[in-house]
């Protein structure tokens, strides 16, 4: 089964959006990095990004229906979207939440995630390397 690598609001702006916080890796580079890592691990990934919360909910519902593993960087929706948390609670495959920055070392409103309670693990603060760690874990634990 493929691993769904889903990226939320503003992540399409990686590399140009506040590079001092989010780094200089572009979204296109992140996508290639994930696809290359997956090929090396012998798994299939589907890497997508949306600025539409409704579209993200639809992708999570499809992943749930298929039993796919999900590596999710919900971006700011982590801290605001109960609906996204509810969709994550309904997933039938494993979920890893990933953040490029350490959300616990940032503004207080970022310390709460509606996603974390539904994830088998949370990776934050390791830059884009967090995606690679998440993919390796999901592959090793039959998520891929």
JSON list of N, CA, C and O in Angstrom, two decimals, residues 5-34 47-49 51 73 75 98-101 106 127-129 131:
[
{"chain": "A", "resi": 5, "resn": "UNK", "atom": "N", "xyz": [1.75, 11.04, 1.77]},
{"chain": "A", "resi": 5, "resn": "UNK", "atom": "CA", "xyz": [2.51, 12.14, 2.38]},
{"chain": "A", "resi": 5, "resn": "UNK", "atom": "C", "xyz": [1.72, 13.40, 2.06]},
{"chain": "A", "resi": 5, "resn": "UNK", "atom": "O", "xyz": [1.73, 13.88, 0.93]},
{"chain": "A", "resi": 6, "resn": "UNK", "atom": "N", "xyz": [1.02, 13.90, 3.07]},
{"chain": "A", "resi": 6, "resn": "UNK", "atom": "CA", "xyz": [0.08, 15.00, 2.88]},
{"chain": "A", "resi": 6, "resn": "UNK", "atom": "C", "xyz": [0.59, 16.26, 3.58]},
{"chain": "A", "resi": 6, "resn": "UNK", "atom": "O", "xyz": [0.98, 16.21, 4.75]},
{"chain": "A", "resi": 7, "resn": "UNK", "atom": "N", "xyz": [0.56, 17.35, 2.86]},
{"chain": "A", "resi": 7, "resn": "UNK", "atom": "CA", "xyz": [1.07, 18.62, 3.35]},
{"chain": "A", "resi": 7, "resn": "UNK", "atom": "C", "xyz": [-0.01, 19.69, 3.27]},
{"chain": "A", "resi": 7, "resn": "UNK", "atom": "O", "xyz": [-0.66, 19.84, 2.24]},
{"chain": "A", "resi": 8, "resn": "UNK", "atom": "N", "xyz": [-0.17, 20.41, 4.37]},
{"chain": "A", "resi": 8, "resn": "UNK", "atom": "CA", "xyz": [-1.23, 21.40, 4.49]},
{"chain": "A", "resi": 8, "resn": "UNK", "atom": "C", "xyz": [-0.86, 22.80, 4.05]},
{"chain": "A", "resi": 8, "resn": "UNK", "atom": "O", "xyz": [0.11, 23.02, 3.31]},
{"chain": "A", "resi": 9, "resn": "UNK", "atom": "N", "xyz": [-1.63, 23.71, 4.57]},
{"chain": "A", "resi": 9, "resn": "UNK", "atom": "CA", "xyz": [-1.58, 25.12, 4.16]},
{"chain": "A", "resi": 9, "resn": "UNK", "atom": "C", "xyz": [-0.18, 25.71, 4.22]},
{"chain": "A", "resi": 9, "resn": "UNK", "atom": "O", "xyz": [0.56, 25.49, 5.18]},
{"chain": "A", "resi": 10, "resn": "UNK", "atom": "N", "xyz": [0.15, 26.42, 3.19]},
{"chain": "A", "resi": 10, "resn": "UNK", "atom": "CA", "xyz": [1.38, 27.20, 3.04]},
{"chain": "A", "resi": 10, "resn": "UNK", "atom": "C", "xyz": [2.63, 26.37, 2.77]},
{"chain": "A", "resi": 10, "resn": "UNK", "atom": "O", "xyz": [3.68, 26.93, 2.48]},
{"chain": "A", "resi": 11, "resn": "UNK", "atom": "N", "xyz": [2.53, 25.04, 2.84]},
{"chain": "A", "resi": 11, "resn": "UNK", "atom": "CA", "xyz": [3.74, 24.24, 2.62]},
{"chain": "A", "resi": 11, "resn": "UNK", "atom": "C", "xyz": [4.18, 24.25, 1.17]},
{"chain": "A", "resi": 11, "resn": "UNK", "atom": "O", "xyz": [5.35, 23.97, 0.88]},
{"chain": "A", "resi": 12, "resn": "UNK", "atom": "N", "xyz": [3.31, 24.62, 0.26]},
{"chain": "A", "resi": 12, "resn": "UNK", "atom": "CA", "xyz": [3.71, 24.80, -1.13]},
{"chain": "A", "resi": 12, "resn": "UNK", "atom": "C", "xyz": [4.66, 25.98, -1.31]},
{"chain": "A", "resi": 12, "resn": "UNK", "atom": "O", "xyz": [5.29, 26.12, -2.35]},
{"chain": "A", "resi": 13, "resn": "UNK", "atom": "N", "xyz": [4.78, 26.81, -0.28]},
{"chain": "A", "resi": 13, "resn": "UNK", "atom": "CA", "xyz": [5.65, 27.99, -0.32]},
{"chain": "A", "resi": 13, "resn": "UNK", "atom": "C", "xyz": [7.01, 27.73, 0.31]},
{"chain": "A", "resi": 13, "resn": "UNK", "atom": "O", "xyz": [7.80, 28.66, 0.50]},
{"chain": "A", "resi": 14, "resn": "UNK", "atom": "N", "xyz": [7.29, 26.46, 0.65]},
{"chain": "A", "resi": 14, "resn": "UNK", "atom": "CA", "xyz": [8.59, 26.15, 1.25]},
{"chain": "A", "resi": 14, "resn": "UNK", "atom": "C", "xyz": [9.72, 26.67, 0.37]},
{"chain": "A", "resi": 14, "resn": "UNK", "atom": "O", "xyz": [9.63, 26.65, -0.85]},
{"chain": "A", "resi": 15, "resn": "UNK", "atom": "N", "xyz": [10.77, 27.11, 1.01]},
{"chain": "A", "resi": 15, "resn": "UNK", "atom": "CA", "xyz": [11.93, 27.64, 0.30]},
{"chain": "A", "resi": 15, "resn": "UNK", "atom": "C", "xyz": [11.86, 29.15, 0.12]},
{"chain": "A", "resi": 15, "resn": "UNK", "atom": "O", "xyz": [12.89, 29.81, 0.07]},
{"chain": "A", "resi": 16, "resn": "UNK", "atom": "N", "xyz": [10.64, 29.69, 0.04]},
{"chain": "A", "resi": 16, "resn": "UNK", "atom": "CA", "xyz": [10.49, 31.13, -0.11]},
{"chain": "A", "resi": 16, "resn": "UNK", "atom": "C", "xyz": [9.77, 31.75, 1.09]},
{"chain": "A", "resi": 16, "resn": "UNK", "atom": "O", "xyz": [9.93, 32.93, 1.36]},
{"chain": "A", "resi": 17, "resn": "UNK", "atom": "N", "xyz": [8.98, 30.97, 1.80]},
{"chain": "A", "resi": 17, "resn": "UNK", "atom": "CA", "xyz": [8.24, 31.47, 2.96]},
{"chain": "A", "resi": 17, "resn": "UNK", "atom": "C", "xyz": [9.11, 31.36, 4.20]},
{"chain": "A", "resi": 17, "resn": "UNK", "atom": "O", "xyz": [9.41, 30.27, 4.67]},
{"chain": "A", "resi": 18, "resn": "UNK", "atom": "N", "xyz": [9.51, 32.48, 4.72]},
{"chain": "A", "resi": 18, "resn": "UNK", "atom": "CA", "xyz": [10.31, 32.55, 5.95]},
{"chain": "A", "resi": 18, "resn": "UNK", "atom": "C", "xyz": [11.40, 31.48, 6.00]},
{"chain": "A", "resi": 18, "resn": "UNK", "atom": "O", "xyz": [11.40, 30.62, 6.88]},
{"chain": "A", "resi": 19, "resn": "UNK", "atom": "N", "xyz": [12.36, 31.54, 5.06]},
{"chain": "A", "resi": 19, "resn": "UNK", "atom": "CA", "xyz": [13.41, 30.52, 5.03]},
{"chain": "A", "resi": 19, "resn": "UNK", "atom": "C", "xyz": [14.25, 30.46, 6.32]},
{"chain": "A", "resi": 19, "resn": "UNK", "atom": "O", "xyz": [14.80, 29.40, 6.64]},
{"chain": "A", "resi": 20, "resn": "UNK", "atom": "N", "xyz": [14.28, 31.54, 7.07]},
{"chain": "A", "resi": 20, "resn": "UNK", "atom": "CA", "xyz": [15.03, 31.50, 8.33]},
{"chain": "A", "resi": 20, "resn": "UNK", "atom": "C", "xyz": [14.33, 30.61, 9.36]},
{"chain": "A", "resi": 20, "resn": "UNK", "atom": "O", "xyz": [14.96, 30.13, 10.31]},
{"chain": "A", "resi": 21, "resn": "UNK", "atom": "N", "xyz": [13.04, 30.35, 9.17]},
{"chain": "A", "resi": 21, "resn": "UNK", "atom": "CA", "xyz": [12.28, 29.48, 10.07]},
{"chain": "A", "resi": 21, "resn": "UNK", "atom": "C", "xyz": [12.11, 28.09, 9.45]},
{"chain": "A", "resi": 21, "resn": "UNK", "atom": "O", "xyz": [12.32, 27.08, 10.11]},
{"chain": "A", "resi": 22, "resn": "UNK", "atom": "N", "xyz": [11.70, 28.04, 8.18]},
{"chain": "A", "resi": 22, "resn": "UNK", "atom": "CA", "xyz": [11.33, 26.79, 7.53]},
{"chain": "A", "resi": 22, "resn": "UNK", "atom": "C", "xyz": [12.40, 26.20, 6.63]},
{"chain": "A", "resi": 22, "resn": "UNK", "atom": "O", "xyz": [12.20, 25.11, 6.08]},
{"chain": "A", "resi": 23, "resn": "UNK", "atom": "N", "xyz": [13.52, 26.89, 6.47]},
{"chain": "A", "resi": 23, "resn": "UNK", "atom": "CA", "xyz": [14.61, 26.39, 5.65]},
{"chain": "A", "resi": 23, "resn": "UNK", "atom": "C", "xyz": [14.47, 26.79, 4.19]},
{"chain": "A", "resi": 23, "resn": "UNK", "atom": "O", "xyz": [13.50, 27.44, 3.79]},
{"chain": "A", "resi": 24, "resn": "UNK", "atom": "N", "xyz": [15.44, 26.37, 3.41]},
{"chain": "A", "resi": 24, "resn": "UNK", "atom": "CA", "xyz": [15.50, 26.77, 2.00]},
{"chain": "A", "resi": 24, "resn": "UNK", "atom": "C", "xyz": [15.09, 25.66, 1.04]},
{"chain": "A", "resi": 24, "resn": "UNK", "atom": "O", "xyz": [15.07, 25.87, -0.16]},
{"chain": "A", "resi": 25, "resn": "UNK", "atom": "N", "xyz": [14.76, 24.50, 1.56]},
{"chain": "A", "resi": 25, "resn": "UNK", "atom": "CA", "xyz": [14.29, 23.41, 0.70]},
{"chain": "A", "resi": 25, "resn": "UNK", "atom": "C", "xyz": [12.92, 23.79, 0.15]},
{"chain": "A", "resi": 25, "resn": "UNK", "atom": "O", "xyz": [12.00, 24.12, 0.91]},
{"chain": "A", "resi": 26, "resn": "UNK", "atom": "N", "xyz": [12.79, 23.74, -1.17]},
{"chain": "A", "resi": 26, "resn": "UNK", "atom": "CA", "xyz": [11.51, 24.08, -1.80]},
{"chain": "A", "resi": 26, "resn": "UNK", "atom": "C", "xyz": [10.56, 22.89, -1.67]},
{"chain": "A", "resi": 26, "resn": "UNK", "atom": "O", "xyz": [10.97, 21.76, -1.40]},
{"chain": "A", "resi": 27, "resn": "UNK", "atom": "N", "xyz": [9.29, 23.15, -1.91]},
{"chain": "A", "resi": 27, "resn": "UNK", "atom": "CA", "xyz": [8.32, 22.06, -1.88]},
{"chain": "A", "resi": 27, "resn": "UNK", "atom": "C", "xyz": [8.65, 21.03, -2.95]},
{"chain": "A", "resi": 27, "resn": "UNK", "atom": "O", "xyz": [8.57, 19.82, -2.71]},
{"chain": "A", "resi": 28, "resn": "UNK", "atom": "N", "xyz": [9.04, 21.50, -4.14]},
{"chain": "A", "resi": 28, "resn": "UNK", "atom": "CA", "xyz": [9.40, 20.57, -5.22]},
{"chain": "A", "resi": 28, "resn": "UNK", "atom": "C", "xyz": [10.57, 19.68, -4.79]},
{"chain": "A", "resi": 28, "resn": "UNK", "atom": "O", "xyz": [10.58, 18.48, -5.07]},
{"chain": "A", "resi": 29, "resn": "UNK", "atom": "N", "xyz": [11.55, 20.27, -4.10]},
{"chain": "A", "resi": 29, "resn": "UNK", "atom": "CA", "xyz": [12.68, 19.48, -3.60]},
{"chain": "A", "resi": 29, "resn": "UNK", "atom": "C", "xyz": [12.23, 18.49, -2.52]},
{"chain": "A", "resi": 29, "resn": "UNK", "atom": "O", "xyz": [12.71, 17.35, -2.48]},
{"chain": "A", "resi": 30, "resn": "UNK", "atom": "N", "xyz": [11.33, 18.92, -1.66]},
{"chain": "A", "resi": 30, "resn": "UNK", "atom": "CA", "xyz": [10.81, 18.02, -0.62]},
{"chain": "A", "resi": 30, "resn": "UNK", "atom": "C", "xyz": [10.09, 16.83, -1.26]},
{"chain": "A", "resi": 30, "resn": "UNK", "atom": "O", "xyz": [10.27, 15.69, -0.83]},
{"chain": "A", "resi": 31, "resn": "UNK", "atom": "N", "xyz": [9.32, 17.09, -2.29]},
{"chain": "A", "resi": 31, "resn": "UNK", "atom": "CA", "xyz": [8.60, 16.02, -2.97]},
{"chain": "A", "resi": 31, "resn": "UNK", "atom": "C", "xyz": [9.58, 15.01, -3.56]},
{"chain": "A", "resi": 31, "resn": "UNK", "atom": "O", "xyz": [9.41, 13.79, -3.39]},
{"chain": "A", "resi": 32, "resn": "UNK", "atom": "N", "xyz": [10.61, 15.48, -4.22]},
{"chain": "A", "resi": 32, "resn": "UNK", "atom": "CA", "xyz": [11.63, 14.59, -4.80]},
{"chain": "A", "resi": 32, "resn": "UNK", "atom": "C", "xyz": [12.35, 13.83, -3.69]},
{"chain": "A", "resi": 32, "resn": "UNK", "atom": "O", "xyz": [12.61, 12.62, -3.83]},
{"chain": "A", "resi": 33, "resn": "UNK", "atom": "N", "xyz": [12.65, 14.50, -2.59]},
{"chain": "A", "resi": 33, "resn": "UNK", "atom": "CA", "xyz": [13.31, 13.85, -1.46]},
{"chain": "A", "resi": 33, "resn": "UNK", "atom": "C", "xyz": [12.46, 12.69, -0.93]},
{"chain": "A", "resi": 33, "resn": "UNK", "atom": "O", "xyz": [12.98, 11.58, -0.70]},
{"chain": "A", "resi": 34, "resn": "UNK", "atom": "N", "xyz": [11.18, 12.91, -0.76]},
{"chain": "A", "resi": 34, "resn": "UNK", "atom": "CA", "xyz": [10.28, 11.86, -0.26]},
{"chain": "A", "resi": 34, "resn": "UNK", "atom": "C", "xyz": [10.16, 10.72, -1.27]},
{"chain": "A", "resi": 34, "resn": "UNK", "atom": "O", "xyz": [10.19, 9.54, -0.90]},
{"chain": "A", "resi": 47, "resn": "UNK", "atom": "N", "xyz": [2.79, 12.07, -2.73]},
{"chain": "A", "resi": 47, "resn": "UNK", "atom": "CA", "xyz": [3.10, 13.32, -2.04]},
{"chain": "A", "resi": 47, "resn": "UNK", "atom": "C", "xyz": [2.20, 14.41, -2.61]},
{"chain": "A", "resi": 47, "resn": "UNK", "atom": "O", "xyz": [2.20, 14.66, -3.82]},
{"chain": "A", "resi": 48, "resn": "UNK", "atom": "N", "xyz": [1.43, 15.04, -1.71]},
{"chain": "A", "resi": 48, "resn": "UNK", "atom": "CA", "xyz": [0.50, 16.09, -2.15]},
{"chain": "A", "resi": 48, "resn": "UNK", "atom": "C", "xyz": [0.50, 17.24, -1.16]},
{"chain": "A", "resi": 48, "resn": "UNK", "atom": "O", "xyz": [0.79, 17.06, 0.02]},
{"chain": "A", "resi": 49, "resn": "UNK", "atom": "N", "xyz": [0.10, 18.40, -1.66]},
{"chain": "A", "resi": 49, "resn": "UNK", "atom": "CA", "xyz": [-0.01, 19.61, -0.84]},
{"chain": "A", "resi": 49, "resn": "UNK", "atom": "C", "xyz": [-1.25, 20.36, -1.26]},
{"chain": "A", "resi": 49, "resn": "UNK", "atom": "O", "xyz": [-1.59, 20.41, -2.44]},
{"chain": "A", "resi": 51, "resn": "UNK", "atom": "N", "xyz": [-3.79, 23.96, -0.03]},
{"chain": "A", "resi": 51, "resn": "UNK", "atom": "CA", "xyz": [-4.15, 25.07, 0.85]},
{"chain": "A", "resi": 51, "resn": "UNK", "atom": "C", "xyz": [-5.64, 25.05, 1.17]},
{"chain": "A", "resi": 51, "resn": "UNK", "atom": "O", "xyz": [-6.15, 25.96, 1.81]},
{"chain": "A", "resi": 73, "resn": "UNK", "atom": "N", "xyz": [1.90, 16.56, 7.45]},
{"chain": "A", "resi": 73, "resn": "UNK", "atom": "CA", "xyz": [2.31, 17.85, 7.97]},
{"chain": "A", "resi": 73, "resn": "UNK", "atom": "C", "xyz": [1.11, 18.78, 7.76]},
{"chain": "A", "resi": 73, "resn": "UNK", "atom": "O", "xyz": [0.91, 19.31, 6.67]},
{"chain": "A", "resi": 75, "resn": "UNK", "atom": "N", "xyz": [0.58, 21.66, 8.93]},
{"chain": "A", "resi": 75, "resn": "UNK", "atom": "CA", "xyz": [0.85, 23.08, 9.04]},
{"chain": "A", "resi": 75, "resn": "UNK", "atom": "C", "xyz": [0.02, 23.69, 10.15]},
{"chain": "A", "resi": 75, "resn": "UNK", "atom": "O", "xyz": [-0.25, 23.05, 11.18]},
{"chain": "A", "resi": 98, "resn": "UNK", "atom": "N", "xyz": [4.17, 15.23, 11.26]},
{"chain": "A", "resi": 98, "resn": "UNK", "atom": "CA", "xyz": [5.51, 15.80, 11.10]},
{"chain": "A", "resi": 98, "resn": "UNK", "atom": "C", "xyz": [5.41, 17.32, 10.96]},
{"chain": "A", "resi": 98, "resn": "UNK", "atom": "O", "xyz": [4.47, 17.84, 10.36]},
{"chain": "A", "resi": 99, "resn": "UNK", "atom": "N", "xyz": [6.37, 17.99, 11.58]},
{"chain": "A", "resi": 99, "resn": "UNK", "atom": "CA", "xyz": [6.51, 19.44, 11.46]},
{"chain": "A", "resi": 99, "resn": "UNK", "atom": "C", "xyz": [7.96, 19.77, 11.22]},
{"chain": "A", "resi": 99, "resn": "UNK", "atom": "O", "xyz": [8.84, 19.19, 11.86]},
{"chain": "A", "resi": 100, "resn": "UNK", "atom": "N", "xyz": [8.22, 20.70, 10.34]},
{"chain": "A", "resi": 100, "resn": "UNK", "atom": "CA", "xyz": [9.59, 21.10, 10.03]},
{"chain": "A", "resi": 100, "resn": "UNK", "atom": "C", "xyz": [10.22, 21.80, 11.23]},
{"chain": "A", "resi": 100, "resn": "UNK", "atom": "O", "xyz": [11.39, 21.58, 11.54]},
{"chain": "A", "resi": 101, "resn": "UNK", "atom": "N", "xyz": [9.44, 22.61, 11.92]},
{"chain": "A", "resi": 101, "resn": "UNK", "atom": "CA", "xyz": [9.96, 23.33, 13.09]},
{"chain": "A", "resi": 101, "resn": "UNK", "atom": "C", "xyz": [9.50, 22.65, 14.37]},
{"chain": "A", "resi": 101, "resn": "UNK", "atom": "O", "xyz": [8.59, 21.82, 14.36]},
{"chain": "A", "resi": 106, "resn": "UNK", "atom": "N", "xyz": [7.93, 27.34, 19.80]},
{"chain": "A", "resi": 106, "resn": "UNK", "atom": "CA", "xyz": [7.44, 28.52, 19.10]},
{"chain": "A", "resi": 106, "resn": "UNK", "atom": "C", "xyz": [6.33, 29.19, 19.89]},
{"chain": "A", "resi": 106, "resn": "UNK", "atom": "O", "xyz": [6.21, 29.00, 21.10]},
{"chain": "A", "resi": 127, "resn": "UNK", "atom": "N", "xyz": [13.55, 19.67, 10.67]},
{"chain": "A", "resi": 127, "resn": "UNK", "atom": "CA", "xyz": [13.54, 20.10, 9.28]},
{"chain": "A", "resi": 127, "resn": "UNK", "atom": "C", "xyz": [12.91, 19.05, 8.38]},
{"chain": "A", "resi": 127, "resn": "UNK", "atom": "O", "xyz": [12.11, 18.21, 8.84]},
{"chain": "A", "resi": 128, "resn": "UNK", "atom": "N", "xyz": [13.29, 19.04, 7.12]},
{"chain": "A", "resi": 128, "resn": "UNK", "atom": "CA", "xyz": [12.72, 18.08, 6.18]},
{"chain": "A", "resi": 128, "resn": "UNK", "atom": "C", "xyz": [13.20, 16.66, 6.47]},
{"chain": "A", "resi": 128, "resn": "UNK", "atom": "O", "xyz": [12.58, 15.70, 6.00]},
{"chain": "A", "resi": 129, "resn": "UNK", "atom": "N", "xyz": [14.24, 16.50, 7.27]},
{"chain": "A", "resi": 129, "resn": "UNK", "atom": "CA", "xyz": [14.68, 15.16, 7.66]},
{"chain": "A", "resi": 129, "resn": "UNK", "atom": "C", "xyz": [13.59, 14.42, 8.43]},
{"chain": "A", "resi": 129, "resn": "UNK", "atom": "O", "xyz": [13.56, 13.19, 8.44]},
{"chain": "A", "resi": 131, "resn": "UNK", "atom": "N", "xyz": [10.57, 14.08, 7.60]},
{"chain": "A", "resi": 131, "resn": "UNK", "atom": "CA", "xyz": [9.82, 13.29, 6.63]},
{"chain": "A", "resi": 131, "resn": "UNK", "atom": "C", "xyz": [10.50, 11.94, 6.39]},
{"chain": "A", "resi": 131, "resn": "UNK", "atom": "O", "xyz": [9.85, 10.91, 6.32]}
]
